[in-house]
XYZ file of C-alpha atoms in Angstrom:
497
model
C -0.029 -0.012 -0.019
C 1.213 3.563 -0.872
C 1.268 5.517 2.357
C 0.946 9.014 1.248
C -0.257 9.127 -2.302
C -4.041 8.131 -3.134
C -5.376 8.935 -6.396
C -9.240 7.996 -6.908
C -9.758 8.184 -10.791
C -12.093 6.733 -13.369
C -10.133 4.933 -16.132
C -11.752 7.314 -18.741
C -13.456 10.651 -18.817
C -16.928 9.967 -19.778
C -17.358 13.501 -20.682
C -16.606 14.429 -24.367
C -14.723 17.588 -25.063
C -17.761 19.647 -26.093
C -19.558 18.635 -22.835
C -16.687 19.753 -20.581
C -18.099 22.642 -18.401
C -16.637 26.157 -18.991
C -16.100 26.855 -15.480
C -13.825 23.677 -14.515
C -10.354 24.240 -13.410
C -7.394 22.984 -15.162
C -5.368 22.808 -12.098
C -4.336 19.772 -10.039
C -6.145 19.644 -6.561
C -4.601 17.901 -3.339
C -6.989 17.184 -0.719
C -5.124 17.102 2.887
C -7.139 15.920 6.058
C -6.845 16.627 9.482
C -5.652 14.643 12.397
C -7.333 11.405 12.869
C -8.747 12.013 9.085
C -6.608 9.167 7.397
C -7.800 5.390 7.771
C -4.469 3.465 9.194
C -3.447 -0.102 8.772
C -1.227 -2.092 11.202
C 0.851 -4.105 8.759
C 2.362 -6.229 11.844
C -1.310 -7.368 12.740
C -2.612 -7.313 9.287
C -5.510 -5.231 10.088
C -7.135 -1.373 9.687
C -6.584 -0.142 13.521
C -8.570 3.202 12.419
C -11.117 4.460 10.146
C -13.289 1.115 9.799
C -16.704 1.042 8.720
C -19.654 0.855 10.690
C -20.277 2.325 14.244
C -19.759 -0.889 16.515
C -16.040 -1.093 16.119
C -15.828 2.713 17.320
C -17.729 1.840 20.557
C -15.548 -1.036 21.148
C -12.200 0.486 20.518
C -12.938 3.354 23.005
C -14.683 1.476 25.717
C -13.059 -1.694 25.834
C -9.618 -2.487 27.567
C -6.720 -2.834 24.819
C -8.618 -0.991 21.775
C -6.593 1.270 19.694
C -3.167 0.194 21.514
C -1.602 0.019 18.046
C -1.922 3.882 17.738
C 0.855 4.347 20.645
C 3.936 5.415 19.257
C 7.132 3.136 19.840
C 10.489 4.037 20.537
C 11.851 3.116 17.129
C 8.863 5.242 15.600
C 9.907 8.197 17.649
C 13.544 7.883 16.523
C 12.399 7.993 12.852
C 11.761 4.434 11.789
C 8.221 4.128 10.029
C 6.523 1.544 8.230
C 4.637 -0.383 10.691
C 1.465 1.861 10.548
C 0.451 2.683 6.842
C -2.154 5.401 5.680
C -4.609 3.679 3.306
C -7.087 6.443 2.261
C -9.155 9.499 3.497
C -11.603 8.719 6.180
C -14.418 7.585 4.583
C -16.921 7.090 7.492
C -17.779 9.176 10.694
C -15.436 8.773 13.473
C -15.192 10.083 17.133
C -12.388 11.034 19.604
C -12.650 12.441 23.067
C -12.429 16.334 22.794
C -12.066 16.611 19.299
C -15.753 14.869 19.128
C -17.041 14.221 15.765
C -14.621 13.512 12.955
C -16.745 13.710 9.624
C -15.864 11.725 6.433
C -14.189 13.456 3.501
C -16.522 12.034 0.921
C -18.657 15.166 0.667
C -15.287 17.207 0.388
C -13.722 15.275 -2.357
C -17.308 15.138 -4.195
C -17.318 18.869 -4.163
C -13.828 19.381 -5.521
C -14.384 16.526 -8.336
C -17.199 18.488 -9.680
C -14.719 21.407 -10.245
C -11.658 19.637 -12.014
C -11.600 18.290 -15.483
C -11.113 14.781 -14.895
C -11.006 12.687 -11.633
C -7.075 12.010 -12.303
C -6.833 15.709 -11.446
C -7.458 15.184 -7.712
C -5.072 13.446 -5.206
C -6.297 12.440 -2.029
C -3.359 12.527 0.555
C -3.771 10.272 3.240
C -0.910 10.292 6.035
C 0.067 8.839 9.369
C -1.090 11.690 11.551
C 0.603 10.311 14.427
C 3.898 11.331 12.846
C 5.556 14.970 12.929
C 4.047 17.461 10.805
C 7.538 18.065 9.208
C 7.806 14.389 8.293
C 4.267 14.292 6.749
C 5.148 17.792 5.036
C 8.122 16.216 3.209
C 5.927 13.358 2.165
C 3.290 15.812 0.867
C 5.795 17.931 -1.208
C 6.860 14.691 -3.077
C 3.234 13.569 -3.562
C 2.182 17.031 -4.778
C 5.036 17.442 -7.200
C 4.574 13.709 -8.610
C 0.710 14.484 -8.911
C 1.280 17.877 -10.835
C 3.634 16.220 -13.244
C 1.180 13.403 -13.919
C -1.616 15.619 -14.467
C 0.092 17.941 -16.764
C 0.698 15.035 -19.027
C -2.744 13.475 -18.818
C -4.864 14.297 -22.100
C -7.665 15.758 -20.140
C -5.214 18.579 -18.996
C -4.950 20.013 -22.764
C -8.930 19.737 -22.891
C -9.240 21.753 -19.701
C -7.053 24.495 -20.789
C -8.599 25.229 -24.064
C -11.759 25.915 -21.949
C -9.907 28.646 -20.088
C -9.542 32.116 -20.990
C -5.651 32.230 -20.269
C -4.884 28.581 -21.211
C -1.950 28.599 -18.661
C -0.643 25.196 -17.308
C -2.006 23.625 -14.538
C -0.582 24.548 -11.011
C -1.745 23.056 -7.692
C -4.471 23.864 -5.297
C -4.285 22.563 -1.670
C -7.416 22.142 0.166
C -6.581 21.185 3.586
C -8.362 20.510 6.874
C -7.191 21.152 10.350
C -3.706 19.760 10.916
C -3.547 19.312 6.920
C -3.015 23.164 6.821
C 0.071 22.546 8.885
C 1.510 19.696 6.754
C 0.474 21.761 3.693
C 2.654 24.653 5.080
C 5.418 22.371 5.810
C 5.178 21.008 2.265
C 5.617 24.528 0.907
C 9.018 24.953 2.631
C 11.331 26.062 -0.124
C 13.906 23.658 1.216
C 12.074 20.690 0.262
C 11.117 21.816 -3.152
C 12.192 25.376 -4.519
C 9.622 25.612 -7.159
C 6.493 24.100 -5.436
C 5.432 27.668 -4.212
C 5.498 28.934 -7.517
C 3.807 26.078 -9.039
C 1.043 26.707 -6.222
C -2.010 28.706 -7.307
C -3.956 28.536 -4.003
C -4.079 26.879 -0.532
C -7.590 26.749 1.186
C -7.236 25.887 4.797
C -10.601 24.615 6.825
C -10.184 25.233 10.714
C -6.314 24.960 10.579
C -4.470 25.715 14.286
C -1.734 27.787 12.786
C -0.911 29.035 16.181
C -2.099 25.768 18.148
C -5.047 24.797 20.105
C -5.552 24.729 23.953
C -7.597 21.540 23.691
C -4.129 19.834 22.950
C -2.944 20.492 26.428
C -6.082 19.257 28.031
C -5.771 15.913 26.117
C -2.365 15.590 27.277
C -3.636 16.347 30.999
C -6.816 14.143 30.782
C -7.535 12.683 34.210
C -4.788 14.165 36.361
C -6.402 13.895 39.817
C -9.929 13.247 38.624
C -12.037 10.153 37.402
C -12.718 10.596 33.840
C -14.437 8.395 31.367
C -12.382 5.495 29.789
C -12.209 6.812 26.426
C -10.574 10.108 27.707
C -7.880 8.060 29.549
C -7.306 6.173 26.542
C -6.738 9.186 24.317
C -4.376 10.485 26.873
C -2.280 7.112 26.658
C -2.113 7.498 22.900
C -1.019 11.004 22.690
C 1.365 11.024 25.370
C 4.458 10.466 22.946
C 2.449 11.328 19.801
C 4.492 13.932 17.507
C 1.448 15.094 15.791
C -0.417 15.872 19.039
C 2.520 17.799 20.466
C 2.606 19.731 17.092
C -0.805 21.135 17.949
C -0.094 22.533 21.273
C -0.539 26.431 21.646
C 2.094 28.658 20.399
C 0.942 31.930 21.378
C 0.940 33.342 24.921
C -1.784 31.031 26.471
C -0.538 30.031 30.159
C -2.089 32.538 32.904
C 0.113 32.869 35.804
C 0.636 35.438 38.467
C -1.449 38.096 36.789
C 0.546 37.777 33.619
C 0.360 35.477 30.565
C 3.125 33.567 28.901
C 4.044 30.836 26.438
C 3.702 26.952 27.298
C 6.988 25.289 28.153
C 8.708 21.862 27.614
C 8.525 21.800 31.492
C 4.927 22.717 31.381
C 4.235 20.090 29.125
C 6.018 17.323 31.083
C 3.859 18.370 34.055
C 0.760 17.824 31.963
C 2.070 14.262 30.914
C 3.477 15.150 27.581
C 6.924 14.774 26.128
C 9.534 17.867 26.495
C 11.508 16.743 23.405
C 8.370 16.830 21.425
C 7.258 19.993 22.939
C 10.553 21.631 21.819
C 10.308 20.035 18.216
C 6.877 21.573 17.740
C 8.031 24.927 18.827
C 10.973 24.737 16.445
C 8.581 23.742 13.844
C 6.052 26.548 14.104
C 8.909 29.124 14.624
C 10.659 27.846 11.238
C 7.595 27.636 9.339
C 6.042 31.136 10.292
C 7.573 32.894 7.528
C 6.705 30.149 4.763
C 4.280 31.858 2.078
C 0.815 30.028 1.586
C 0.125 31.261 -2.193
C -3.104 32.755 -2.672
C -4.152 31.417 0.785
C -7.893 31.775 1.890
C -9.233 30.258 5.049
C -12.563 29.149 6.338
C -12.964 29.573 10.066
C -15.490 28.200 12.246
C -17.046 30.670 14.808
C -19.775 31.228 17.374
C -18.681 27.998 19.108
C -17.551 27.770 22.891
C -13.639 27.421 22.316
C -10.916 27.045 24.934
C -8.356 30.044 24.278
C -6.044 30.066 27.568
C -5.109 27.805 30.235
C -3.440 27.839 33.918
C -1.616 25.241 35.284
C -1.616 24.322 39.261
C 0.252 21.253 40.391
C 0.260 19.508 37.030
C -3.278 19.911 36.229
C -4.830 22.216 33.578
C -7.846 24.845 34.065
C -8.726 25.747 30.516
C -10.693 29.101 29.749
C -12.970 30.065 26.949
C -11.539 33.525 26.869
C -7.937 34.784 26.353
C -5.797 37.701 26.096
C -5.427 40.173 23.209
C -2.585 42.449 22.070
C -2.407 45.832 20.858
C -0.856 46.375 17.281
C 2.559 47.158 19.035
C 2.286 43.639 21.076
C 1.667 44.672 24.231
C -1.417 43.182 25.826
C -4.613 44.654 26.255
C -5.360 45.950 29.791
C -7.946 47.604 31.946
C -7.786 50.798 33.975
C -6.194 48.904 36.787
C -3.554 47.286 34.608
C -4.966 43.941 34.677
C -4.946 41.852 31.559
C -8.356 41.855 29.683
C -9.840 38.677 28.579
C -11.967 38.487 25.521
C -14.204 35.615 24.595
C -13.437 35.387 20.796
C -14.782 31.465 20.519
C -14.087 29.690 17.403
C -15.240 26.059 15.999
C -15.217 24.336 19.341
C -11.454 23.055 18.724
C -9.489 25.915 17.251
C -10.362 29.415 18.489
C -10.923 32.143 15.681
C -7.595 33.853 15.859
C -5.365 30.938 15.830
C -7.014 29.801 12.461
C -7.014 33.295 10.782
C -3.638 34.222 9.431
C -4.362 35.820 5.972
C -6.682 38.697 5.404
C -8.963 36.331 3.065
C -11.168 34.775 5.646
C -14.647 33.157 5.312
C -16.196 32.833 8.837
C -19.007 30.227 9.281
C -21.048 29.217 12.727
C -19.344 25.544 12.391
C -18.072 22.916 14.733
C -14.689 21.888 13.976
C -15.440 18.480 12.431
C -18.039 20.084 10.277
C -15.852 22.872 8.614
C -14.585 20.366 6.020
C -18.268 18.921 5.430
C -20.900 21.429 5.691
C -22.811 22.832 2.778
C -21.440 26.367 3.140
C -18.137 25.423 3.719
C -18.055 23.443 0.609
C -19.512 26.499 -1.451
C -16.258 28.379 -0.360
C -14.255 25.489 -1.873
C -15.776 25.564 -5.015
C -15.545 29.332 -5.394
C -11.786 28.882 -4.920
C -11.219 26.259 -7.550
C -13.185 27.870 -10.070
C -10.933 30.777 -9.509
C -13.371 33.507 -8.082
C -10.930 36.366 -7.129
C -11.933 36.120 -3.333
C -14.214 34.790 -0.895
C -15.896 38.060 -0.044
C -16.340 39.558 3.405
C -16.708 37.270 6.637
C -20.310 36.006 6.596
C -21.217 37.560 9.980
C -22.752 36.286 13.290
C -25.163 33.856 11.746
C -26.041 30.645 13.545
C -25.354 29.817 17.451
C -22.977 27.913 19.513
C -23.629 24.349 20.222
C -22.189 22.683 23.471
C -22.940 18.888 23.942
C -20.814 16.124 25.782
C -18.702 14.363 23.523
C -19.437 10.907 25.426
C -22.463 9.938 27.161
C -24.041 6.845 29.074
C -26.524 4.876 27.026
C -30.024 5.254 28.491
C -29.027 8.398 30.579
C -30.503 11.874 30.087
C -27.877 14.704 28.857
C -28.185 17.985 27.725
C -27.540 20.066 24.438
C -26.890 23.809 25.181
C -27.181 26.511 22.525
C -25.607 29.795 23.120
C -26.224 33.108 21.339
C -29.749 32.260 20.728
C -32.095 35.107 21.215
C -35.602 33.364 20.472
C -36.395 29.499 20.001
C -38.657 30.446 17.387
C -37.381 28.364 14.464
C -34.804 26.857 16.000
C -34.604 22.755 15.808
C -32.465 20.097 17.459
C -32.608 16.870 16.208
C -30.518 13.770 17.271
C -29.984 10.670 14.803
C -28.279 7.543 15.580
C -25.716 7.125 12.711
C -26.100 3.097 12.531
C -29.954 3.358 12.957
C -31.869 5.793 10.754
C -35.078 5.195 12.348
C -33.699 6.423 15.654
C -34.433 9.958 15.514
C -35.152 12.591 18.352
C -36.693 15.893 17.846
C -35.593 17.440 21.244
C -37.525 20.150 22.874
C -35.579 23.431 23.585
C -36.266 25.327 26.865
C -34.396 28.310 28.298
C -31.924 27.475 31.299
C -29.549 30.316 32.847
C -30.206 32.492 29.536
C -29.356 29.906 27.079
C -31.467 27.461 24.918
C -31.334 23.744 26.375
C -32.828 20.396 25.175
C -32.323 17.137 26.900
C -31.609 13.990 24.921
C -30.989 10.241 25.595
C -29.157 7.981 23.569
C -31.126 4.592 23.654
C -28.112 2.216 23.078
C -24.421 2.610 22.657
C -23.257 4.001 19.362
C -22.661 6.989 17.364
C -25.197 10.146 17.447
C -25.464 13.178 15.211
C -26.838 16.371 17.005
C -27.969 18.905 14.360
C -29.341 22.009 15.068
C -30.745 24.531 12.600
C -31.212 28.149 13.606
C -33.971 30.822 12.089
C -31.348 32.362 9.492
C -31.025 28.648 7.985
C -27.517 27.847 9.831
C -26.904 24.305 10.467
C -24.459 23.226 13.210
C -23.577 19.776 13.949
C -21.691 17.681 16.606
C -21.188 13.776 17.201
C -21.609 12.287 20.508
C -20.542 8.617 21.206
C -22.676 6.836 23.914
C -21.186 3.796 25.805
C -22.429 1.119 28.083
C -22.842 2.039 31.753
C -20.389 -0.575 33.183
C -16.696 0.488 33.342
C -17.364 4.119 32.217
C -14.994 5.687 34.684
C -11.275 5.108 35.591
C -9.762 6.201 38.851
C -7.239 9.088 38.260
C -3.356 8.559 38.472
C -1.068 11.227 38.927
């Protein structure tokens, strides 16, 4: 199996030359998924260990002892020896992980891209082992993108597509990257890897990429320090404690509140949280070295309105995370109040990446979406299509539509749990529906009421499985999140420091 280059193409393009739509691009497109967005195969055990079809494996993997142990990094892998785990393709089925909640498949994104190109061979689905360092996967992506562009320029459909364009120029690359995939794309565009790749790139579209990191990564490393937590959360911590990919997502901006000030996260902090100091140092170097890498024609789609962690404090090795954060003036000094105390602002984001971490260029489209849905929702796919069809820009940010959605990521089957909607002024026209992904007949239309100034609905998962919470607001915005339901037994493990 090829670890990092996965073409999904038809043997022949069924469209005749005169049937080729005038607005298809002649460019080569590379789709780069986020963390946990590629299916992984364990070559030693001879089976897939992530991204399987169906829901039952997901419930077993997270709620039974021994599940997902293949995902833990081995010493030889940390030293650079790879090959035990192979990426076999982009995620094709809904998945789930603690804290990151729902991981939606990339099927709709790939289909949207496919409608904009001259032939399926113009699309490369770049699957990668997301456990490994961003720098490693960036090098593999640079090689794969170069090979893909070369192959597409030699394809007969490439010349046909050029004849349908005004400038008839030769194809260039367009990267469509979700979450961590944006960091991998930036690493691939490092001129030290391929000095011509930037010039051969027309555009980069990032969807919810944490360019400055995410506080949620520290919470994952610190899971269960001193308190009982659900078994899936402790399993995720065990997997991520020595995972380079997760450390590359740690916040790189000043995020740690301490003694009335705010500072950067240090390798010593990361160790106290349960992570790896050397991987933290590597991550800091990665972000520092890549900060100046140009992303040609960069546009970003950024989730907004969702409660999102921005800052943290550390006390005796335990993290307290906050949904507001410090901001700086143009000269870099922190904004303070009249008493010289730091002011904290609730910027929000997509539930995982706060808005200002995902916005590093002026061309930003803001949408009221959760992190997993930024690469799947119709509104986000419309932005992808606009770029591929070479619209000049995405237009201004799309305002404060929709609402915030806050639901537990893991619940107990048979027990009631709450869905909370923020920034809702009226219940008129607002709906909340919970659907079991493995049983389309199991649908609940949850009634909304007011509680502490927010709209709240109560739901119950009838059986273990994966459930989609879907909220629609009066302005037509759709916000979704995935929730995993497990059995009552073995839900909590005692905390260990």
